[in-house]
């Protein structure tokens, strides 16, 4: 598994945990990542990118949520499944703030996160919203 894919998986899991436990739980991220990655090949790169994603989503959450709300016509952000919301935030963050990540990669990785950790229909839901955001951003 590629280190950035693993980083996105870990970021999704931790962002979901933050939704449940609150932002104070951020202090546990480094220890949790060390436990999850435990010296595996590519672990340091995965750790660094997971931290970047978690902190980036936290820093820009209001702007990300605004974009997601605009693109998710007829969907209240709080009524979305928490995993889908976290995957959308990661994908939206990458589209808006990680220009070296190709847009197709950001969208496809978010789709796969939804399929892996939520439901099969989450992939289509996430794809539709992130594709609208991509078009709005002109990327």
mmCIF file with all atom_site columns, C-alpha atoms in Angstrom:
data_model
loop_
_atom_site.group_PDB
_atom_site.id
_atom_site.type_symbol
_atom_site.label_atom_id
_atom_site.label_alt_id
_atom_site.label_comp_id
_atom_site.label_asym_id
_atom_site.label_entity_id
_atom_site.label_seq_id
_atom_site.pdbx_PDB_ins_code
_atom_site.Cartn_x
_atom_site.Cartn_y
_atom_site.Cartn_z
_atom_site.occupancy
_atom_site.B_iso_or_equiv
_atom_site.pdbx_formal_charge
_atom_site.auth_seq_id
_atom_site.auth_comp_id
_atom_site.auth_asym_id
_atom_site.auth_atom_id
_atom_site.pdbx_PDB_model_num
ATOM 1   C CA . UNK A 1 1   ? 0.000   0.000  0.000   1.00 0.00 ? 1   UNK A CA 1
ATOM 2   C CA . UNK A 1 2   ? 1.309   3.434  -0.866  1.00 0.00 ? 2   UNK A CA 1
ATOM 3   C CA . UNK A 1 3   ? 2.243   5.638  2.071   1.00 0.00 ? 3   UNK A CA 1
ATOM 4   C CA . UNK A 1 4   ? -0.117  8.486  1.110   1.00 0.00 ? 4   UNK A CA 1
ATOM 5   C CA . UNK A 1 5   ? -3.026  6.075  0.792   1.00 0.00 ? 5   UNK A CA 1
ATOM 6   C CA . UNK A 1 6   ? -2.225  4.747  4.264   1.00 0.00 ? 6   UNK A CA 1
ATOM 7   C CA . UNK A 1 7   ? -1.890  8.329  5.524   1.00 0.00 ? 7   UNK A CA 1
ATOM 8   C CA . UNK A 1 8   ? -5.369  9.162  4.234   1.00 0.00 ? 8   UNK A CA 1
ATOM 9   C CA . UNK A 1 9   ? -6.819  6.079  5.926   1.00 0.00 ? 9   UNK A CA 1
ATOM 10  C CA . UNK A 1 10  ? -5.216  7.015  9.226   1.00 0.00 ? 10  UNK A CA 1
ATOM 11  C CA . UNK A 1 11  ? -6.255  10.660 8.881   1.00 0.00 ? 11  UNK A CA 1
ATOM 12  C CA . UNK A 1 12  ? -9.852  9.607  8.242   1.00 0.00 ? 12  UNK A CA 1
ATOM 13  C CA . UNK A 1 13  ? -9.885  7.365  11.302  1.00 0.00 ? 13  UNK A CA 1
ATOM 14  C CA . UNK A 1 14  ? -8.400  10.067 13.494  1.00 0.00 ? 14  UNK A CA 1
ATOM 15  C CA . UNK A 1 15  ? -10.665 12.840 12.180  1.00 0.00 ? 15  UNK A CA 1
ATOM 16  C CA . UNK A 1 16  ? -13.659 10.628 12.922  1.00 0.00 ? 16  UNK A CA 1
ATOM 17  C CA . UNK A 1 17  ? -12.266 10.067 16.408  1.00 0.00 ? 17  UNK A CA 1
ATOM 18  C CA . UNK A 1 18  ? -11.952 13.841 16.881  1.00 0.00 ? 18  UNK A CA 1
ATOM 19  C CA . UNK A 1 19  ? -15.628 14.232 15.982  1.00 0.00 ? 19  UNK A CA 1
ATOM 20  C CA . UNK A 1 20  ? -16.539 11.812 18.748  1.00 0.00 ? 20  UNK A CA 1
ATOM 21  C CA . UNK A 1 21  ? -14.014 12.884 21.401  1.00 0.00 ? 21  UNK A CA 1
ATOM 22  C CA . UNK A 1 22  ? -13.532 16.556 20.527  1.00 0.00 ? 22  UNK A CA 1
ATOM 23  C CA . UNK A 1 23  ? -10.532 18.538 19.322  1.00 0.00 ? 23  UNK A CA 1
ATOM 24  C CA . UNK A 1 24  ? -8.739  18.051 22.646  1.00 0.00 ? 24  UNK A CA 1
ATOM 25  C CA . UNK A 1 25  ? -7.966  14.498 21.503  1.00 0.00 ? 25  UNK A CA 1
ATOM 26  C CA . UNK A 1 26  ? -5.536  15.965 18.916  1.00 0.00 ? 26  UNK A CA 1
ATOM 27  C CA . UNK A 1 27  ? -2.731  15.574 21.460  1.00 0.00 ? 27  UNK A CA 1
ATOM 28  C CA . UNK A 1 28  ? -2.995  11.792 21.043  1.00 0.00 ? 28  UNK A CA 1
ATOM 29  C CA . UNK A 1 29  ? -2.262  11.846 17.293  1.00 0.00 ? 29  UNK A CA 1
ATOM 30  C CA . UNK A 1 30  ? 1.514   11.342 17.393  1.00 0.00 ? 30  UNK A CA 1
ATOM 31  C CA . UNK A 1 31  ? 1.351   8.405  19.788  1.00 0.00 ? 31  UNK A CA 1
ATOM 32  C CA . UNK A 1 32  ? -1.535  6.823  17.928  1.00 0.00 ? 32  UNK A CA 1
ATOM 33  C CA . UNK A 1 33  ? 0.282   7.115  14.589  1.00 0.00 ? 33  UNK A CA 1
ATOM 34  C CA . UNK A 1 34  ? 3.459   5.636  16.094  1.00 0.00 ? 34  UNK A CA 1
ATOM 35  C CA . UNK A 1 35  ? 1.398   2.674  17.304  1.00 0.00 ? 35  UNK A CA 1
ATOM 36  C CA . UNK A 1 36  ? -0.401  2.219  13.973  1.00 0.00 ? 36  UNK A CA 1
ATOM 37  C CA . UNK A 1 37  ? 2.676   2.558  11.772  1.00 0.00 ? 37  UNK A CA 1
ATOM 38  C CA . UNK A 1 38  ? 5.211   0.934  14.117  1.00 0.00 ? 38  UNK A CA 1
ATOM 39  C CA . UNK A 1 39  ? 8.360   1.169  12.012  1.00 0.00 ? 39  UNK A CA 1
ATOM 40  C CA . UNK A 1 40  ? 6.780   -0.150 8.822   1.00 0.00 ? 40  UNK A CA 1
ATOM 41  C CA . UNK A 1 41  ? 8.370   0.774  5.485   1.00 0.00 ? 41  UNK A CA 1
ATOM 42  C CA . UNK A 1 42  ? 7.101   4.184  4.382   1.00 0.00 ? 42  UNK A CA 1
ATOM 43  C CA . UNK A 1 43  ? 5.836   4.804  7.889   1.00 0.00 ? 43  UNK A CA 1
ATOM 44  C CA . UNK A 1 44  ? 7.546   8.145  8.367   1.00 0.00 ? 44  UNK A CA 1
ATOM 45  C CA . UNK A 1 45  ? 6.157   9.517  5.092   1.00 0.00 ? 45  UNK A CA 1
ATOM 46  C CA . UNK A 1 46  ? 2.687   8.207  5.996   1.00 0.00 ? 46  UNK A CA 1
ATOM 47  C CA . UNK A 1 47  ? 2.946   9.729  9.473   1.00 0.00 ? 47  UNK A CA 1
ATOM 48  C CA . UNK A 1 48  ? 3.989   13.122 8.135   1.00 0.00 ? 48  UNK A CA 1
ATOM 49  C CA . UNK A 1 49  ? 1.197   13.258 5.558   1.00 0.00 ? 49  UNK A CA 1
ATOM 50  C CA . UNK A 1 50  ? -1.436  12.014 8.015   1.00 0.00 ? 50  UNK A CA 1
ATOM 51  C CA . UNK A 1 51  ? -0.462  14.797 10.425  1.00 0.00 ? 51  UNK A CA 1
ATOM 52  C CA . UNK A 1 52  ? -0.589  17.303 7.565   1.00 0.00 ? 52  UNK A CA 1
ATOM 53  C CA . UNK A 1 53  ? -4.084  16.127 6.606   1.00 0.00 ? 53  UNK A CA 1
ATOM 54  C CA . UNK A 1 54  ? -5.450  16.083 10.144  1.00 0.00 ? 54  UNK A CA 1
ATOM 55  C CA . UNK A 1 55  ? -4.047  19.506 10.985  1.00 0.00 ? 55  UNK A CA 1
ATOM 56  C CA . UNK A 1 56  ? -5.022  20.940 7.598   1.00 0.00 ? 56  UNK A CA 1
ATOM 57  C CA . UNK A 1 57  ? -8.610  19.747 7.908   1.00 0.00 ? 57  UNK A CA 1
ATOM 58  C CA . UNK A 1 58  ? -8.801  21.082 11.472  1.00 0.00 ? 58  UNK A CA 1
ATOM 59  C CA . UNK A 1 59  ? -7.352  24.458 10.477  1.00 0.00 ? 59  UNK A CA 1
ATOM 60  C CA . UNK A 1 60  ? -9.585  24.898 7.430   1.00 0.00 ? 60  UNK A CA 1
ATOM 61  C CA . UNK A 1 61  ? -12.673 23.008 8.646   1.00 0.00 ? 61  UNK A CA 1
ATOM 62  C CA . UNK A 1 62  ? -15.048 25.984 8.399   1.00 0.00 ? 62  UNK A CA 1
ATOM 63  C CA . UNK A 1 63  ? -14.037 26.782 4.807   1.00 0.00 ? 63  UNK A CA 1
ATOM 64  C CA . UNK A 1 64  ? -14.106 23.085 3.856   1.00 0.00 ? 64  UNK A CA 1
ATOM 65  C CA . UNK A 1 65  ? -17.554 22.640 5.368   1.00 0.00 ? 65  UNK A CA 1
ATOM 66  C CA . UNK A 1 66  ? -18.807 25.718 3.516   1.00 0.00 ? 66  UNK A CA 1
ATOM 67  C CA . UNK A 1 67  ? -17.582 24.273 0.198   1.00 0.00 ? 67  UNK A CA 1
ATOM 68  C CA . UNK A 1 68  ? -19.078 20.877 0.984   1.00 0.00 ? 68  UNK A CA 1
ATOM 69  C CA . UNK A 1 69  ? -22.438 22.430 1.967   1.00 0.00 ? 69  UNK A CA 1
ATOM 70  C CA . UNK A 1 70  ? -22.545 24.418 -1.286  1.00 0.00 ? 70  UNK A CA 1
ATOM 71  C CA . UNK A 1 71  ? -21.799 21.326 -3.365  1.00 0.00 ? 71  UNK A CA 1
ATOM 72  C CA . UNK A 1 72  ? -24.032 18.942 -1.391  1.00 0.00 ? 72  UNK A CA 1
ATOM 73  C CA . UNK A 1 73  ? -27.312 20.345 -2.533  1.00 0.00 ? 73  UNK A CA 1
ATOM 74  C CA . UNK A 1 74  ? -30.206 19.255 -0.308  1.00 0.00 ? 74  UNK A CA 1
ATOM 75  C CA . UNK A 1 75  ? -27.855 17.613 2.212   1.00 0.00 ? 75  UNK A CA 1
ATOM 76  C CA . UNK A 1 76  ? -27.268 18.916 5.721   1.00 0.00 ? 76  UNK A CA 1
ATOM 77  C CA . UNK A 1 77  ? -23.622 18.327 6.656   1.00 0.00 ? 77  UNK A CA 1
ATOM 78  C CA . UNK A 1 78  ? -24.561 17.132 10.146  1.00 0.00 ? 78  UNK A CA 1
ATOM 79  C CA . UNK A 1 79  ? -26.947 14.527 8.732   1.00 0.00 ? 79  UNK A CA 1
ATOM 80  C CA . UNK A 1 80  ? -24.224 12.929 6.610   1.00 0.00 ? 80  UNK A CA 1
ATOM 81  C CA . UNK A 1 81  ? -22.533 9.838  7.944   1.00 0.00 ? 81  UNK A CA 1
ATOM 82  C CA . UNK A 1 82  ? -19.506 10.874 9.998   1.00 0.00 ? 82  UNK A CA 1
ATOM 83  C CA . UNK A 1 83  ? -17.145 8.769  7.920   1.00 0.00 ? 83  UNK A CA 1
ATOM 84  C CA . UNK A 1 84  ? -18.459 10.305 4.691   1.00 0.00 ? 84  UNK A CA 1
ATOM 85  C CA . UNK A 1 85  ? -18.079 13.782 6.188   1.00 0.00 ? 85  UNK A CA 1
ATOM 86  C CA . UNK A 1 86  ? -14.466 13.052 7.148   1.00 0.00 ? 86  UNK A CA 1
ATOM 87  C CA . UNK A 1 87  ? -13.669 11.609 3.698   1.00 0.00 ? 87  UNK A CA 1
ATOM 88  C CA . UNK A 1 88  ? -15.230 14.668 2.061   1.00 0.00 ? 88  UNK A CA 1
ATOM 89  C CA . UNK A 1 89  ? -13.188 16.993 4.267   1.00 0.00 ? 89  UNK A CA 1
ATOM 90  C CA . UNK A 1 90  ? -9.952  15.194 3.356   1.00 0.00 ? 90  UNK A CA 1
ATOM 91  C CA . UNK A 1 91  ? -10.766 15.241 -0.368  1.00 0.00 ? 91  UNK A CA 1
ATOM 92  C CA . UNK A 1 92  ? -11.867 18.869 -0.269  1.00 0.00 ? 92  UNK A CA 1
ATOM 93  C CA . UNK A 1 93  ? -8.753  19.841 1.704   1.00 0.00 ? 93  UNK A CA 1
ATOM 94  C CA . UNK A 1 94  ? -6.529  18.178 -0.882  1.00 0.00 ? 94  UNK A CA 1
ATOM 95  C CA . UNK A 1 95  ? -8.383  19.869 -3.762  1.00 0.00 ? 95  UNK A CA 1
ATOM 96  C CA . UNK A 1 96  ? -8.101  23.280 -2.124  1.00 0.00 ? 96  UNK A CA 1
ATOM 97  C CA . UNK A 1 97  ? -4.730  23.168 -0.345  1.00 0.00 ? 97  UNK A CA 1
ATOM 98  C CA . UNK A 1 98  ? -2.522  20.431 -1.835  1.00 0.00 ? 98  UNK A CA 1
ATOM 99  C CA . UNK A 1 99  ? -1.867  21.522 -5.437  1.00 0.00 ? 99  UNK A CA 1
ATOM 100 C CA . UNK A 1 100 ? 0.744   18.784 -5.970  1.00 0.00 ? 100 UNK A CA 1
ATOM 101 C CA . UNK A 1 101 ? -1.978  16.148 -5.502  1.00 0.00 ? 101 UNK A CA 1
ATOM 102 C CA . UNK A 1 102 ? -3.702  15.578 -8.853  1.00 0.00 ? 102 UNK A CA 1
ATOM 103 C CA . UNK A 1 103 ? -7.424  16.271 -8.617  1.00 0.00 ? 103 UNK A CA 1
ATOM 104 C CA . UNK A 1 104 ? -8.313  12.765 -9.823  1.00 0.00 ? 104 UNK A CA 1
ATOM 105 C CA . UNK A 1 105 ? -6.144  11.263 -7.103  1.00 0.00 ? 105 UNK A CA 1
ATOM 106 C CA . UNK A 1 106 ? -7.729  13.403 -4.371  1.00 0.00 ? 106 UNK A CA 1
ATOM 107 C CA . UNK A 1 107 ? -11.223 12.483 -5.511  1.00 0.00 ? 107 UNK A CA 1
ATOM 108 C CA . UNK A 1 108 ? -10.516 8.784  -6.118  1.00 0.00 ? 108 UNK A CA 1
ATOM 109 C CA . UNK A 1 109 ? -8.771  8.358  -2.775  1.00 0.00 ? 109 UNK A CA 1
ATOM 110 C CA . UNK A 1 110 ? -11.728 9.980  -0.956  1.00 0.00 ? 110 UNK A CA 1
ATOM 111 C CA . UNK A 1 111 ? -14.114 7.685  -2.846  1.00 0.00 ? 111 UNK A CA 1
ATOM 112 C CA . UNK A 1 112 ? -12.099 4.645  -1.776  1.00 0.00 ? 112 UNK A CA 1
ATOM 113 C CA . UNK A 1 113 ? -12.095 5.841  1.845   1.00 0.00 ? 113 UNK A CA 1
ATOM 114 C CA . UNK A 1 114 ? -15.881 6.039  1.739   1.00 0.00 ? 114 UNK A CA 1
ATOM 115 C CA . UNK A 1 115 ? -16.188 2.573  0.232   1.00 0.00 ? 115 UNK A CA 1
ATOM 116 C CA . UNK A 1 116 ? -13.698 1.073  2.686   1.00 0.00 ? 116 UNK A CA 1
ATOM 117 C CA . UNK A 1 117 ? -14.970 2.629  5.904   1.00 0.00 ? 117 UNK A CA 1
ATOM 118 C CA . UNK A 1 118 ? -18.612 3.482  5.174   1.00 0.00 ? 118 UNK A CA 1
ATOM 119 C CA . UNK A 1 119 ? -20.987 1.995  2.590   1.00 0.00 ? 119 UNK A CA 1
ATOM 120 C CA . UNK A 1 120 ? -20.754 1.047  -1.076  1.00 0.00 ? 120 UNK A CA 1
ATOM 121 C CA . UNK A 1 121 ? -23.078 3.948  -1.948  1.00 0.00 ? 121 UNK A CA 1
ATOM 122 C CA . UNK A 1 122 ? -20.744 6.361  -0.155  1.00 0.00 ? 122 UNK A CA 1
ATOM 123 C CA . UNK A 1 123 ? -18.371 6.280  -3.117  1.00 0.00 ? 123 UNK A CA 1
ATOM 124 C CA . UNK A 1 124 ? -20.917 7.740  -5.535  1.00 0.00 ? 124 UNK A CA 1
ATOM 125 C CA . UNK A 1 125 ? -22.053 10.293 -2.943  1.00 0.00 ? 125 UNK A CA 1
ATOM 126 C CA . UNK A 1 126 ? -18.481 11.467 -2.272  1.00 0.00 ? 126 UNK A CA 1
ATOM 127 C CA . UNK A 1 127 ? -17.660 11.497 -5.993  1.00 0.00 ? 127 UNK A CA 1
ATOM 128 C CA . UNK A 1 128 ? -20.622 13.734 -6.828  1.00 0.00 ? 128 UNK A CA 1
ATOM 129 C CA . UNK A 1 129 ? -19.812 16.293 -4.154  1.00 0.00 ? 129 UNK A CA 1
ATOM 130 C CA . UNK A 1 130 ? -16.059 16.432 -4.744  1.00 0.00 ? 130 UNK A CA 1
ATOM 131 C CA . UNK A 1 131 ? -16.514 16.646 -8.502  1.00 0.00 ? 131 UNK A CA 1
ATOM 132 C CA . UNK A 1 132 ? -18.754 19.702 -8.026  1.00 0.00 ? 132 UNK A CA 1
ATOM 133 C CA . UNK A 1 133 ? -16.137 21.248 -5.749  1.00 0.00 ? 133 UNK A CA 1
ATOM 134 C CA . UNK A 1 134 ? -13.426 20.521 -8.333  1.00 0.00 ? 134 UNK A CA 1
ATOM 135 C CA . UNK A 1 135 ? -15.481 22.271 -11.020 1.00 0.00 ? 135 UNK A CA 1
ATOM 136 C CA . UNK A 1 136 ? -16.174 25.231 -8.727  1.00 0.00 ? 136 UNK A CA 1
ATOM 137 C CA . UNK A 1 137 ? -12.455 25.568 -8.025  1.00 0.00 ? 137 UNK A CA 1
ATOM 138 C CA . UNK A 1 138 ? -11.668 25.425 -11.750 1.00 0.00 ? 138 UNK A CA 1
ATOM 139 C CA . UNK A 1 139 ? -9.129  22.628 -11.283 1.00 0.00 ? 139 UNK A CA 1
#
